[in-house]
Structures are given as C-alpha cells and as structure tokens.
Tab-separated table of C-alpha atoms in Angstrom:
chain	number	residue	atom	x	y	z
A	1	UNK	CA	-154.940	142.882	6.295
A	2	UNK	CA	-151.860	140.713	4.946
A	3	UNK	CA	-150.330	137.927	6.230
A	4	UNK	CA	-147.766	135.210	4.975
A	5	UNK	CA	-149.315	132.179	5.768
A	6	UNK	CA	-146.025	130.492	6.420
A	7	UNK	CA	-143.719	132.619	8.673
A	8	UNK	CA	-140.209	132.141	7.925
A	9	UNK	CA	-139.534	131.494	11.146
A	10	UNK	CA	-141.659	128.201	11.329
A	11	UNK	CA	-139.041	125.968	13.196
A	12	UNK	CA	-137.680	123.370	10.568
A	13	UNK	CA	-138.767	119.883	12.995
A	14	UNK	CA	-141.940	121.312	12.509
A	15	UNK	CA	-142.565	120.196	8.765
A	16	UNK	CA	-141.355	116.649	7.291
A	17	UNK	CA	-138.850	117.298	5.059
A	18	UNK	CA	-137.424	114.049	3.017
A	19	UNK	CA	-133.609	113.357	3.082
A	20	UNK	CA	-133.039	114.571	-0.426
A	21	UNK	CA	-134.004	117.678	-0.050
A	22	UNK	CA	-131.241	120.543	0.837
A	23	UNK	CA	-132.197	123.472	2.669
A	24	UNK	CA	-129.897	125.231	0.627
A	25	UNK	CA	-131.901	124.230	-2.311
A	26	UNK	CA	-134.699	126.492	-3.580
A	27	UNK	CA	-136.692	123.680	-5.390
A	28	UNK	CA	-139.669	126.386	-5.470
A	29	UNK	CA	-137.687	128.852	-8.188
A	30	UNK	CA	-136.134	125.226	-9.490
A	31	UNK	CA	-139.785	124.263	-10.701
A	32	UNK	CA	-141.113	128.107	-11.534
A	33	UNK	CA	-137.878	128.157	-13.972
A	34	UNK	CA	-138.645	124.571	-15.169
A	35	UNK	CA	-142.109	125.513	-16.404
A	36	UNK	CA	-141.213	128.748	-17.613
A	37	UNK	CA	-138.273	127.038	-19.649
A	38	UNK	CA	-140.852	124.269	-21.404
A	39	UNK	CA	-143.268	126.677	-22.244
A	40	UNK	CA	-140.518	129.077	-23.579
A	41	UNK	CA	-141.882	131.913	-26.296
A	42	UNK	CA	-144.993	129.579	-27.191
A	43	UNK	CA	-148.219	131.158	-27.468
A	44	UNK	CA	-149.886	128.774	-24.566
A	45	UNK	CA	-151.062	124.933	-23.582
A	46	UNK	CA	-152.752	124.716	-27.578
A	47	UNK	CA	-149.470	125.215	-29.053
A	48	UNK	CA	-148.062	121.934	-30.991
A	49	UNK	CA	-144.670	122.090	-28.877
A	50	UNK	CA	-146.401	122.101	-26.048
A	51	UNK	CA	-147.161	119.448	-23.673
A	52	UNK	CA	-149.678	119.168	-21.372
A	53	UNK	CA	-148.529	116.304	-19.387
A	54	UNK	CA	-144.777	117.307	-19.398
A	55	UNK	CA	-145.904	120.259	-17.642
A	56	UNK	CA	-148.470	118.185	-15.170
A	57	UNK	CA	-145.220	115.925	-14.403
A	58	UNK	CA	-142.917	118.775	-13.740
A	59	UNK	CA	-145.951	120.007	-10.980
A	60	UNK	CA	-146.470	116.526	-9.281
A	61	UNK	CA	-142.589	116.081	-8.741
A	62	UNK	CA	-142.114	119.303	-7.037
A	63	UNK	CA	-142.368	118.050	-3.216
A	64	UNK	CA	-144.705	121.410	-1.218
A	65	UNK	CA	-142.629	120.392	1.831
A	66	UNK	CA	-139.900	122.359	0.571
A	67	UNK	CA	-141.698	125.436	1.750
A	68	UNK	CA	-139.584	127.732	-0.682
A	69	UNK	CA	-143.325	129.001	-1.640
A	70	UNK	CA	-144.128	130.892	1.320
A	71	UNK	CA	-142.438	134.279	0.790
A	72	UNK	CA	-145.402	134.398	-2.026
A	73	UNK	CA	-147.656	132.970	0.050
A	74	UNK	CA	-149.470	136.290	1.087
A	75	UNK	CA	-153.288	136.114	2.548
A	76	UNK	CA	-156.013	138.182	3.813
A	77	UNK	CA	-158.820	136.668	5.551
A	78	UNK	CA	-161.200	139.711	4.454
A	79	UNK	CA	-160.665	137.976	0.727
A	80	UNK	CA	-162.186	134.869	-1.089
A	81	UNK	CA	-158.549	134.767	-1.790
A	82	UNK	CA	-155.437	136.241	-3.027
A	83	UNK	CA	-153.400	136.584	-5.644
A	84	UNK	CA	-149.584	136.549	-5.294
A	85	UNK	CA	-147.537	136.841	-9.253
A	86	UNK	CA	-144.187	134.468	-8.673
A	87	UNK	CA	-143.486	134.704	-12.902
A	88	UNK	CA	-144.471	136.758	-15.473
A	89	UNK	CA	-142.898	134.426	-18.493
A	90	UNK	CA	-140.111	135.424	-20.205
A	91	UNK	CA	-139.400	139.001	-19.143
A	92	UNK	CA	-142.358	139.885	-20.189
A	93	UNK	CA	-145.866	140.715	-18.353
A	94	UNK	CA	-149.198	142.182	-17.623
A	95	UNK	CA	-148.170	144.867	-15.406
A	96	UNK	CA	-148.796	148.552	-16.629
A	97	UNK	CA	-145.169	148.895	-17.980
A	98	UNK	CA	-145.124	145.946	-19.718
A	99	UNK	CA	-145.430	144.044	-22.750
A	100	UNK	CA	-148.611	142.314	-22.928
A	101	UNK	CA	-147.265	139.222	-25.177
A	102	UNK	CA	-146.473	136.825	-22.178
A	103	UNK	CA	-147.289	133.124	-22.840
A	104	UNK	CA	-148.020	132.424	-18.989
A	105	UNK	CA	-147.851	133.861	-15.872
A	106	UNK	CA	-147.024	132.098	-12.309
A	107	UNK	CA	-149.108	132.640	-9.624
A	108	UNK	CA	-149.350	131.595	-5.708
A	109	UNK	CA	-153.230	131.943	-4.793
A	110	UNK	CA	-153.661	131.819	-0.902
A	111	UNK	CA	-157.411	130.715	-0.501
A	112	UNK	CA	-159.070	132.298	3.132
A	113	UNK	CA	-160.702	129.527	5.109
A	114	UNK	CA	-164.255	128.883	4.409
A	115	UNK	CA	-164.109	130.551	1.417
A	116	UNK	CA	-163.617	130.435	-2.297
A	117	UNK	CA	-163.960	132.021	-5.741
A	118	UNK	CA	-167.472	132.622	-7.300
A	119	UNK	CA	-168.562	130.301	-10.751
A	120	UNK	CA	-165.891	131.622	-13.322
A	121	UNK	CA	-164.697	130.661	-16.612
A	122	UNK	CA	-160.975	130.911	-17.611
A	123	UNK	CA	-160.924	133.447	-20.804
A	124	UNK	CA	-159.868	131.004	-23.449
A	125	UNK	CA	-157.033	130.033	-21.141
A	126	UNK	CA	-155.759	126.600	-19.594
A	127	UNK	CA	-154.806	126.402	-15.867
A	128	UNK	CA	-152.567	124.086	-14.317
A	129	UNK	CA	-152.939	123.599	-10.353
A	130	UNK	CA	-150.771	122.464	-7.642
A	131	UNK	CA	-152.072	122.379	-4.162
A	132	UNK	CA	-148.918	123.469	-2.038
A	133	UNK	CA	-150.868	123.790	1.368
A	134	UNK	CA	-154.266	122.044	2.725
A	135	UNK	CA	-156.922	121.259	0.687
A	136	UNK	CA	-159.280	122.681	-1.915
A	137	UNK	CA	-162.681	121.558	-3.540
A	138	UNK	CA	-163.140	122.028	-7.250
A	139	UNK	CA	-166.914	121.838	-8.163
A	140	UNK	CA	-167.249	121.943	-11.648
A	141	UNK	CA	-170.566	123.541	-13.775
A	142	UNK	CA	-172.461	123.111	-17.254
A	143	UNK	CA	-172.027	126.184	-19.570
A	144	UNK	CA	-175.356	127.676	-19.293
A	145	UNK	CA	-176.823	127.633	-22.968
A	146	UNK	CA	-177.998	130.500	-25.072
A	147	UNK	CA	-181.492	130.901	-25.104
A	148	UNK	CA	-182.191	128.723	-22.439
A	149	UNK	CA	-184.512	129.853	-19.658
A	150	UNK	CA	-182.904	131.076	-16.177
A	151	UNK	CA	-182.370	128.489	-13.925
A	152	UNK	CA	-180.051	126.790	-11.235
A	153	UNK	CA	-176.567	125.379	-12.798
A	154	UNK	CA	-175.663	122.119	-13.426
A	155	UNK	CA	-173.091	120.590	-11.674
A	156	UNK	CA	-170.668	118.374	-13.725
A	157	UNK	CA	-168.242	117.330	-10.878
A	158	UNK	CA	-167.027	117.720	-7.386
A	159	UNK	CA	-163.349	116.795	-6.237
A	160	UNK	CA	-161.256	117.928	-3.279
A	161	UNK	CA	-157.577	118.052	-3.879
A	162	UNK	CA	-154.821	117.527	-1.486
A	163	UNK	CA	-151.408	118.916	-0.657
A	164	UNK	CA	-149.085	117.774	-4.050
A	165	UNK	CA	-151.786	116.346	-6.311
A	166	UNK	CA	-152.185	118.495	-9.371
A	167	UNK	CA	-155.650	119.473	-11.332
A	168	UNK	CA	-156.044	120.630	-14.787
A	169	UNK	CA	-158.626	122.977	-16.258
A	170	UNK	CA	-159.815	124.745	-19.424
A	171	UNK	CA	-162.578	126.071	-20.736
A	172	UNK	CA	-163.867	122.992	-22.654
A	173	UNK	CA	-164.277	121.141	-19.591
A	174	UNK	CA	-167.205	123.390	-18.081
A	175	UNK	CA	-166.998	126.161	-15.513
A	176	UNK	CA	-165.475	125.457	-12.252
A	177	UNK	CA	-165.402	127.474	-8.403
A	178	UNK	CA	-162.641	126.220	-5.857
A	179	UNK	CA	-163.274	126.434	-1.925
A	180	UNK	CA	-161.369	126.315	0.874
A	181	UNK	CA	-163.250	123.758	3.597
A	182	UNK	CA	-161.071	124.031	5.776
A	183	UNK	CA	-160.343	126.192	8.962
A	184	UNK	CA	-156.846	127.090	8.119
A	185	UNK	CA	-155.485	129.336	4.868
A	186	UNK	CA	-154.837	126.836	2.020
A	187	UNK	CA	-151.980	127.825	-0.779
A	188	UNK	CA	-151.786	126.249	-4.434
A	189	UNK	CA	-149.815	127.286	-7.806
A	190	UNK	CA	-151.354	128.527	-10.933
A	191	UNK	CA	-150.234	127.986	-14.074
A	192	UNK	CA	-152.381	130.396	-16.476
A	193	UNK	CA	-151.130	130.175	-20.361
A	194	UNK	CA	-151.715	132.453	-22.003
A	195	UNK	CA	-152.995	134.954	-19.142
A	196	UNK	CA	-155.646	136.380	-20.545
A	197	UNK	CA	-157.858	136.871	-17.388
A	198	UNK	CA	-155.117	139.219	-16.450
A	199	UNK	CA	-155.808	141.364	-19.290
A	200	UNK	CA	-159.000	140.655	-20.082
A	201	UNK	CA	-160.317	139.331	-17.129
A	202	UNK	CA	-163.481	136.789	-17.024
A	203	UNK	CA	-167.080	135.730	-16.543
A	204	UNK	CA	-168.528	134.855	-13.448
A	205	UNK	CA	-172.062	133.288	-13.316
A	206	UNK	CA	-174.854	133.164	-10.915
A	207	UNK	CA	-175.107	129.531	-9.517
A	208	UNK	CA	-179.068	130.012	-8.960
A	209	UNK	CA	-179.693	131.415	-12.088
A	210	UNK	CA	-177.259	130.712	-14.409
A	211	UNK	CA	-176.709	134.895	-15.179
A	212	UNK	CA	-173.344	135.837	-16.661
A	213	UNK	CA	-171.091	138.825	-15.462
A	214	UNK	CA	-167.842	139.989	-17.152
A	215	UNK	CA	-165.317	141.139	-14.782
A	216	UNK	CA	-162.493	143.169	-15.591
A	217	UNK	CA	-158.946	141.844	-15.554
A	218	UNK	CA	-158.082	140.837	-12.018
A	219	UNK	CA	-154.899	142.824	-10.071
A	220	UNK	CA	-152.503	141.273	-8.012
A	221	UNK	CA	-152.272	141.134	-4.237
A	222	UNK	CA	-148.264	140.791	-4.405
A	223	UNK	CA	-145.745	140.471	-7.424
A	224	UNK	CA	-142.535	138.525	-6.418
A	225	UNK	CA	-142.745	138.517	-2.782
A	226	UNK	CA	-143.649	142.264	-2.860
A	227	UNK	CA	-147.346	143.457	-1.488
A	228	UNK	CA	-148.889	146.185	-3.930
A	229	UNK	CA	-151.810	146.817	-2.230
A	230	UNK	CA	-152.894	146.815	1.477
C-alpha cells in the first residue's frame, strides 16, 4: 500500500528550518534542475566535461530540511523499497513512449524500515546519493571471480550515512546493498548516469554463495509525484 512518508501537512515548527531558507522557495526542483543542467546532453559521469565532484558539491549544499522532496517521497512497507522518478534528463526518458538516449535520470528511493536492496551491481553506471531522510548502511562486496569456487562474499566496506552527507558509487568500486536500520521509512536521491539499470536492468548476487542473477530493468513506483502502480 502507498504512503508519502512526509505528509504535507507536517506542521512547519515541527522540522528546523535555517533562516535562509524561504518557504516560497522550492530548493528541491532548484537542485534537480542544477544537476540536470551540468550534466546537460553528455553521455554520463565518464564523459570529459563532466565532473564528478561538481556534481557531489551541488548534492551536499542542498539542505533535506527544505522538505520540497516529499511529494516524491512515496513508500510501501510491503517493499525493500521504492522507486519514485523526479527527472528523466533532458526531455528525454525510459518510459515506454520515450526516447531511450537520456544521460541520467533522478530518482527519490524511499527505503521500508528494516529493510534494504539485495547485493547488486550498477550496469556500467555511476550513482550519486544523497540521504534526504534517516539513515542508510552501505555494505560494500568483492566481485566474485570467474572460475572461482562458490562461496560466501567478501565484504570490502561497511558505512552508514546520515541525513545530507552524500555517497558515491560505480561499478569499479565492488558491489554494494543499502539497508534501512532503522524503525522509521528513510528517503535519499539517486543520481543514475547514464540509466542503464532502467533499461537494462542489473545483477544481483547471492551473499552466501556468491551466484549471479540478471534482473530485468526495474519499473517505477511513481514518476513526478504521480503513483503508477498500486
């Protein structure tokens, strides 16, 4: 069943908001049009006009406070998670009417409590993350190698995030799953460029054994505030 995991109608002395913010500022769409506009008709993160840490910086200055995210911010507490497309990049997207040429898409994932994903890879792609609400654990794995007999994964790393810090990932670094610890929903921002999982979708391995599955290209829960699927 869906939820937003921020009502609206949350009473405003109820979350910290700094002085220089303006609640008639939607510093949300502000940073989704930033990112969109630094990326512009590149082909993703490897591209040489593309950098990394500009886009990192334009994440970590974006205050969550603002709350502007929620009316993405859809969960269901039957899933791992959700997710919730904010941009497609550039007009164009992987929707069934659409051109399939997008550099990046935007996405709000809305992570159930005591849950997570499974061990995944990321399709060639890079992923930027911003943690918007609570926190999330990112364990990071050891590419099992070819050939090499079955056996329990390797784990490289193990870091939770908190609201406003920002992680990077990408295929090169290993294999990672995120969790939810927590007992409340927890929100973050994706950055996927280019969004190939969407098309193509991705592996996901077996932690005991190491055993590789492809899935297909993953749907959306909601596209721009919109639920497609109950």
């Amino acid at each position: 069943m869906a939820l937003n995991v921020l009502p609206s109608a949350l009473p405003l002395d109820s979350i910290y908001v700094p002085n220089s913010m303006r609640y008639d500022e939607d510093l949300f769409e502000e940073l989704v049009l930033a990112l969109k506009s630094a990326l512009g008709p590149c082909s993703g993160l490897t591209s040489d006009d593309i950098d990394v840490t500009f886009l990192t910086r334009l994440m970590k200055l974006y205050d969550a406070r603002d709350r502007n995210w929620s009316k993405y911010a859809f969960g269901d507490a039957s899933r791992g998670y959700t997710r919730n497309l904010v941009d497609e990049g550039n007009g164009k997207s992987n929707l069934p009417r659409a051109n399939a040429n997008t550099p990046s898409h935007q996405l709000v994932l809305v992570w159930s409590p005591g849950k997570g994903s499974p061990i995944h890879d990321h399709g060639n792609a890079h992923c930027l993350m911003k943690i918007l609400k609570g926190n999330l654990t990112e364990t990071r794995y050891e590419f099992p190698q070819e050939g090499e007999p079955s056996g329990p994964m390797k784990v490289i790393s193990e870091k939770t995030y908190r609201e406003n810090q920002v992680a990077y990932m990408a295929d090169e670094l290993g294999l990672h799953r995120v969790s939810n610890r927590g007992s409340d929903f927890a929100v973050s921002l994706h950055l996927y460029t280019p969004p190939n999982v969407a098309k193509q979708g991705c592996h996901i391995f077996d932690e005991k054994t190491g055993r590789r599955s492809h899935v297909p290209g993953c749907a959306y829960y909601s596209a721009y505030g919109r639920l497609l699927k109950e």
